[in-house]
């Protein structure tokens, strides 16, 4: 067993917010866990080809947009699941940050950061 506080972990600036990497590959759990903040007013084109991801909203608001234009509003208590390596656009709220608990399987290393562009989807 171990415990860890957010103040003790690596914080990664990923382009449109921050990710506190609470559990990563070095912990040998088979998954990674992060406290993710998506800044208000941002849009990020993302796709994880090497990981599946589930995100649970614990604060703020925002949305996830599918490539076909379908929009899913995200508010506290909502989980969104990228179970098919789904391309998506993650959006912070209009006036507030979106705060998520993100789970990656298999685990990320914990130092990855996005290279965001309008040309394609960023991932790792």
mmCIF file with all atom_site columns, C-alpha atoms in Angstrom:
data_model
loop_
_atom_site.group_PDB
_atom_site.id
_atom_site.type_symbol
_atom_site.label_atom_id
_atom_site.label_alt_id
_atom_site.label_comp_id
_atom_site.label_asym_id
_atom_site.label_entity_id
_atom_site.label_seq_id
_atom_site.pdbx_PDB_ins_code
_atom_site.Cartn_x
_atom_site.Cartn_y
_atom_site.Cartn_z
_atom_site.occupancy
_atom_site.B_iso_or_equiv
_atom_site.pdbx_formal_charge
_atom_site.auth_seq_id
_atom_site.auth_comp_id
_atom_site.auth_asym_id
_atom_site.auth_atom_id
_atom_site.pdbx_PDB_model_num
ATOM 1   C CA . UNK A 1 1   ? 0.000   0.000  0.000   1.00 0.00 ? 1   UNK A CA 1
ATOM 2   C CA . UNK A 1 2   ? 1.074   3.589  -0.539  1.00 0.00 ? 2   UNK A CA 1
ATOM 3   C CA . UNK A 1 3   ? -0.400  7.048  -0.294  1.00 0.00 ? 3   UNK A CA 1
ATOM 4   C CA . UNK A 1 4   ? 0.446   10.115 -2.282  1.00 0.00 ? 4   UNK A CA 1
ATOM 5   C CA . UNK A 1 5   ? -0.734  13.726 -2.299  1.00 0.00 ? 5   UNK A CA 1
ATOM 6   C CA . UNK A 1 6   ? -1.071  15.951 -5.355  1.00 0.00 ? 6   UNK A CA 1
ATOM 7   C CA . UNK A 1 7   ? 1.593   18.242 -3.936  1.00 0.00 ? 7   UNK A CA 1
ATOM 8   C CA . UNK A 1 8   ? 4.105   15.356 -4.172  1.00 0.00 ? 8   UNK A CA 1
ATOM 9   C CA . UNK A 1 9   ? 3.708   14.505 -7.862  1.00 0.00 ? 9   UNK A CA 1
ATOM 10  C CA . UNK A 1 10  ? 4.862   15.747 -11.236 1.00 0.00 ? 10  UNK A CA 1
ATOM 11  C CA . UNK A 1 11  ? 2.575   18.386 -12.751 1.00 0.00 ? 11  UNK A CA 1
ATOM 12  C CA . UNK A 1 12  ? 2.627   18.436 -16.544 1.00 0.00 ? 12  UNK A CA 1
ATOM 13  C CA . UNK A 1 13  ? 1.524   21.448 -18.560 1.00 0.00 ? 13  UNK A CA 1
ATOM 14  C CA . UNK A 1 14  ? -0.151  19.735 -21.518 1.00 0.00 ? 14  UNK A CA 1
ATOM 15  C CA . UNK A 1 15  ? -1.073  22.709 -23.660 1.00 0.00 ? 15  UNK A CA 1
ATOM 16  C CA . UNK A 1 16  ? -4.578  23.658 -22.506 1.00 0.00 ? 16  UNK A CA 1
ATOM 17  C CA . UNK A 1 17  ? -4.250  22.894 -18.831 1.00 0.00 ? 17  UNK A CA 1
ATOM 18  C CA . UNK A 1 18  ? -2.382  20.855 -16.271 1.00 0.00 ? 18  UNK A CA 1
ATOM 19  C CA . UNK A 1 19  ? -2.189  17.211 -15.295 1.00 0.00 ? 19  UNK A CA 1
ATOM 20  C CA . UNK A 1 20  ? -1.024  16.091 -11.846 1.00 0.00 ? 20  UNK A CA 1
ATOM 21  C CA . UNK A 1 21  ? 0.224   12.556 -12.460 1.00 0.00 ? 21  UNK A CA 1
ATOM 22  C CA . UNK A 1 22  ? -0.892  10.733 -9.302  1.00 0.00 ? 22  UNK A CA 1
ATOM 23  C CA . UNK A 1 23  ? -0.213  7.171  -10.471 1.00 0.00 ? 23  UNK A CA 1
ATOM 24  C CA . UNK A 1 24  ? 1.966   6.320  -13.475 1.00 0.00 ? 24  UNK A CA 1
ATOM 25  C CA . UNK A 1 25  ? 3.711   3.350  -15.089 1.00 0.00 ? 25  UNK A CA 1
ATOM 26  C CA . UNK A 1 26  ? 6.503   3.302  -12.488 1.00 0.00 ? 26  UNK A CA 1
ATOM 27  C CA . UNK A 1 27  ? 3.904   2.391  -9.847  1.00 0.00 ? 27  UNK A CA 1
ATOM 28  C CA . UNK A 1 28  ? 3.214   -0.934 -11.666 1.00 0.00 ? 28  UNK A CA 1
ATOM 29  C CA . UNK A 1 29  ? -0.566  -0.742 -11.226 1.00 0.00 ? 29  UNK A CA 1
ATOM 30  C CA . UNK A 1 30  ? -1.398  -1.328 -14.904 1.00 0.00 ? 30  UNK A CA 1
ATOM 31  C CA . UNK A 1 31  ? -3.183  2.025  -15.177 1.00 0.00 ? 31  UNK A CA 1
ATOM 32  C CA . UNK A 1 32  ? -2.412  5.698  -14.601 1.00 0.00 ? 32  UNK A CA 1
ATOM 33  C CA . UNK A 1 33  ? -4.438  8.245  -12.647 1.00 0.00 ? 33  UNK A CA 1
ATOM 34  C CA . UNK A 1 34  ? -4.263  12.016 -13.065 1.00 0.00 ? 34  UNK A CA 1
ATOM 35  C CA . UNK A 1 35  ? -5.964  15.127 -11.729 1.00 0.00 ? 35  UNK A CA 1
ATOM 36  C CA . UNK A 1 36  ? -6.567  17.081 -14.938 1.00 0.00 ? 36  UNK A CA 1
ATOM 37  C CA . UNK A 1 37  ? -7.510  20.734 -15.340 1.00 0.00 ? 37  UNK A CA 1
ATOM 38  C CA . UNK A 1 38  ? -8.775  21.923 -18.730 1.00 0.00 ? 38  UNK A CA 1
ATOM 39  C CA . UNK A 1 39  ? -8.610  25.705 -18.853 1.00 0.00 ? 39  UNK A CA 1
ATOM 40  C CA . UNK A 1 40  ? -11.754 27.702 -19.544 1.00 0.00 ? 40  UNK A CA 1
ATOM 41  C CA . UNK A 1 41  ? -12.200 28.692 -23.176 1.00 0.00 ? 41  UNK A CA 1
ATOM 42  C CA . UNK A 1 42  ? -9.728  26.158 -24.590 1.00 0.00 ? 42  UNK A CA 1
ATOM 43  C CA . UNK A 1 43  ? -10.231 23.459 -27.229 1.00 0.00 ? 43  UNK A CA 1
ATOM 44  C CA . UNK A 1 44  ? -7.812  20.547 -27.672 1.00 0.00 ? 44  UNK A CA 1
ATOM 45  C CA . UNK A 1 45  ? -7.879  17.961 -30.465 1.00 0.00 ? 45  UNK A CA 1
ATOM 46  C CA . UNK A 1 46  ? -6.858  14.677 -28.791 1.00 0.00 ? 46  UNK A CA 1
ATOM 47  C CA . UNK A 1 47  ? -6.618  10.991 -29.636 1.00 0.00 ? 47  UNK A CA 1
ATOM 48  C CA . UNK A 1 48  ? -4.827  8.251  -27.715 1.00 0.00 ? 48  UNK A CA 1
ATOM 49  C CA . UNK A 1 49  ? -3.789  5.425  -30.037 1.00 0.00 ? 49  UNK A CA 1
ATOM 50  C CA . UNK A 1 50  ? -1.821  3.590  -27.330 1.00 0.00 ? 50  UNK A CA 1
ATOM 51  C CA . UNK A 1 51  ? -4.137  4.034  -24.340 1.00 0.00 ? 51  UNK A CA 1
ATOM 52  C CA . UNK A 1 52  ? -7.787  3.863  -23.401 1.00 0.00 ? 52  UNK A CA 1
ATOM 53  C CA . UNK A 1 53  ? -9.014  6.708  -21.196 1.00 0.00 ? 53  UNK A CA 1
ATOM 54  C CA . UNK A 1 54  ? -11.921 7.425  -18.874 1.00 0.00 ? 54  UNK A CA 1
ATOM 55  C CA . UNK A 1 55  ? -12.436 10.853 -17.325 1.00 0.00 ? 55  UNK A CA 1
ATOM 56  C CA . UNK A 1 56  ? -14.710 11.644 -14.379 1.00 0.00 ? 56  UNK A CA 1
ATOM 57  C CA . UNK A 1 57  ? -15.700 15.272 -13.857 1.00 0.00 ? 57  UNK A CA 1
ATOM 58  C CA . UNK A 1 58  ? -15.277 16.503 -10.291 1.00 0.00 ? 58  UNK A CA 1
ATOM 59  C CA . UNK A 1 59  ? -15.677 20.236 -10.913 1.00 0.00 ? 59  UNK A CA 1
ATOM 60  C CA . UNK A 1 60  ? -16.401 22.990 -13.373 1.00 0.00 ? 60  UNK A CA 1
ATOM 61  C CA . UNK A 1 61  ? -17.873 22.334 -16.778 1.00 0.00 ? 61  UNK A CA 1
ATOM 62  C CA . UNK A 1 62  ? -16.927 21.754 -20.382 1.00 0.00 ? 62  UNK A CA 1
ATOM 63  C CA . UNK A 1 63  ? -17.637 19.403 -23.253 1.00 0.00 ? 63  UNK A CA 1
ATOM 64  C CA . UNK A 1 64  ? -16.276 16.665 -25.476 1.00 0.00 ? 64  UNK A CA 1
ATOM 65  C CA . UNK A 1 65  ? -16.961 16.898 -29.221 1.00 0.00 ? 65  UNK A CA 1
ATOM 66  C CA . UNK A 1 66  ? -16.783 13.908 -31.542 1.00 0.00 ? 66  UNK A CA 1
ATOM 67  C CA . UNK A 1 67  ? -15.409 14.274 -35.106 1.00 0.00 ? 67  UNK A CA 1
ATOM 68  C CA . UNK A 1 68  ? -18.980 14.080 -36.486 1.00 0.00 ? 68  UNK A CA 1
ATOM 69  C CA . UNK A 1 69  ? -19.907 17.159 -34.427 1.00 0.00 ? 69  UNK A CA 1
ATOM 70  C CA . UNK A 1 70  ? -21.780 15.379 -31.615 1.00 0.00 ? 70  UNK A CA 1
ATOM 71  C CA . UNK A 1 71  ? -21.243 17.338 -28.382 1.00 0.00 ? 71  UNK A CA 1
ATOM 72  C CA . UNK A 1 72  ? -21.374 15.826 -24.902 1.00 0.00 ? 72  UNK A CA 1
ATOM 73  C CA . UNK A 1 73  ? -21.702 18.325 -22.061 1.00 0.00 ? 73  UNK A CA 1
ATOM 74  C CA . UNK A 1 74  ? -19.479 17.473 -19.103 1.00 0.00 ? 74  UNK A CA 1
ATOM 75  C CA . UNK A 1 75  ? -20.458 18.560 -15.587 1.00 0.00 ? 75  UNK A CA 1
ATOM 76  C CA . UNK A 1 76  ? -19.668 17.182 -12.113 1.00 0.00 ? 76  UNK A CA 1
ATOM 77  C CA . UNK A 1 77  ? -20.739 13.560 -11.837 1.00 0.00 ? 77  UNK A CA 1
ATOM 78  C CA . UNK A 1 78  ? -20.319 12.840 -15.579 1.00 0.00 ? 78  UNK A CA 1
ATOM 79  C CA . UNK A 1 79  ? -17.836 10.281 -16.881 1.00 0.00 ? 79  UNK A CA 1
ATOM 80  C CA . UNK A 1 80  ? -16.758 10.093 -20.504 1.00 0.00 ? 80  UNK A CA 1
ATOM 81  C CA . UNK A 1 81  ? -15.077 6.981  -21.823 1.00 0.00 ? 81  UNK A CA 1
ATOM 82  C CA . UNK A 1 82  ? -12.795 6.768  -24.857 1.00 0.00 ? 82  UNK A CA 1
ATOM 83  C CA . UNK A 1 83  ? -13.061 3.014  -25.335 1.00 0.00 ? 83  UNK A CA 1
ATOM 84  C CA . UNK A 1 84  ? -12.181 2.888  -29.047 1.00 0.00 ? 84  UNK A CA 1
ATOM 85  C CA . UNK A 1 85  ? -9.119  5.175  -29.107 1.00 0.00 ? 85  UNK A CA 1
ATOM 86  C CA . UNK A 1 86  ? -11.639 7.853  -30.065 1.00 0.00 ? 86  UNK A CA 1
ATOM 87  C CA . UNK A 1 87  ? -10.569 11.122 -31.644 1.00 0.00 ? 87  UNK A CA 1
ATOM 88  C CA . UNK A 1 88  ? -12.209 13.986 -29.754 1.00 0.00 ? 88  UNK A CA 1
ATOM 89  C CA . UNK A 1 89  ? -12.062 17.690 -28.996 1.00 0.00 ? 89  UNK A CA 1
ATOM 90  C CA . UNK A 1 90  ? -11.897 18.453 -25.279 1.00 0.00 ? 90  UNK A CA 1
ATOM 91  C CA . UNK A 1 91  ? -13.257 21.878 -24.352 1.00 0.00 ? 91  UNK A CA 1
ATOM 92  C CA . UNK A 1 92  ? -12.968 23.834 -21.134 1.00 0.00 ? 92  UNK A CA 1
ATOM 93  C CA . UNK A 1 93  ? -16.075 25.648 -19.986 1.00 0.00 ? 93  UNK A CA 1
ATOM 94  C CA . UNK A 1 94  ? -16.973 29.034 -21.382 1.00 0.00 ? 94  UNK A CA 1
ATOM 95  C CA . UNK A 1 95  ? -16.283 30.751 -18.052 1.00 0.00 ? 95  UNK A CA 1
ATOM 96  C CA . UNK A 1 96  ? -14.785 28.052 -15.854 1.00 0.00 ? 96  UNK A CA 1
ATOM 97  C CA . UNK A 1 97  ? -12.165 25.331 -15.903 1.00 0.00 ? 97  UNK A CA 1
ATOM 98  C CA . UNK A 1 98  ? -13.155 21.694 -16.348 1.00 0.00 ? 98  UNK A CA 1
ATOM 99  C CA . UNK A 1 99  ? -11.680 19.502 -13.607 1.00 0.00 ? 99  UNK A CA 1
ATOM 100 C CA . UNK A 1 100 ? -11.328 15.771 -14.243 1.00 0.00 ? 100 UNK A CA 1
ATOM 101 C CA . UNK A 1 101 ? -9.955  12.599 -12.732 1.00 0.00 ? 101 UNK A CA 1
ATOM 102 C CA . UNK A 1 102 ? -8.377  10.819 -15.721 1.00 0.00 ? 102 UNK A CA 1
ATOM 103 C CA . UNK A 1 103 ? -7.564  7.113  -15.896 1.00 0.00 ? 103 UNK A CA 1
ATOM 104 C CA . UNK A 1 104 ? -5.298  5.690  -18.629 1.00 0.00 ? 104 UNK A CA 1
ATOM 105 C CA . UNK A 1 105 ? -4.847  2.015  -19.465 1.00 0.00 ? 105 UNK A CA 1
ATOM 106 C CA . UNK A 1 106 ? -2.164  0.905  -19.977 1.00 0.00 ? 106 UNK A CA 1
ATOM 107 C CA . UNK A 1 107 ? -0.402  3.372  -17.724 1.00 0.00 ? 107 UNK A CA 1
ATOM 108 C CA . UNK A 1 108 ? 1.310   6.441  -19.131 1.00 0.00 ? 108 UNK A CA 1
ATOM 109 C CA . UNK A 1 109 ? 4.874   7.187  -18.033 1.00 0.00 ? 109 UNK A CA 1
ATOM 110 C CA . UNK A 1 110 ? 3.787   10.406 -16.348 1.00 0.00 ? 110 UNK A CA 1
ATOM 111 C CA . UNK A 1 111 ? 5.906   12.919 -18.247 1.00 0.00 ? 111 UNK A CA 1
ATOM 112 C CA . UNK A 1 112 ? 3.995   12.984 -21.551 1.00 0.00 ? 112 UNK A CA 1
ATOM 113 C CA . UNK A 1 113 ? 2.702   16.321 -22.849 1.00 0.00 ? 113 UNK A CA 1
ATOM 114 C CA . UNK A 1 114 ? 0.590   17.157 -25.859 1.00 0.00 ? 114 UNK A CA 1
ATOM 115 C CA . UNK A 1 115 ? 1.705   19.024 -28.959 1.00 0.00 ? 115 UNK A CA 1
ATOM 116 C CA . UNK A 1 116 ? -1.533  20.774 -29.832 1.00 0.00 ? 116 UNK A CA 1
ATOM 117 C CA . UNK A 1 117 ? -2.234  22.013 -33.349 1.00 0.00 ? 117 UNK A CA 1
ATOM 118 C CA . UNK A 1 118 ? -5.202  22.731 -35.593 1.00 0.00 ? 118 UNK A CA 1
ATOM 119 C CA . UNK A 1 119 ? -3.890  20.266 -38.180 1.00 0.00 ? 119 UNK A CA 1
ATOM 120 C CA . UNK A 1 120 ? -4.391  16.996 -36.342 1.00 0.00 ? 120 UNK A CA 1
ATOM 121 C CA . UNK A 1 121 ? -5.070  15.205 -33.100 1.00 0.00 ? 121 UNK A CA 1
ATOM 122 C CA . UNK A 1 122 ? -2.419  15.120 -30.383 1.00 0.00 ? 122 UNK A CA 1
ATOM 123 C CA . UNK A 1 123 ? -1.834  12.006 -28.329 1.00 0.00 ? 123 UNK A CA 1
ATOM 124 C CA . UNK A 1 124 ? 0.708   9.741  -26.747 1.00 0.00 ? 124 UNK A CA 1
#
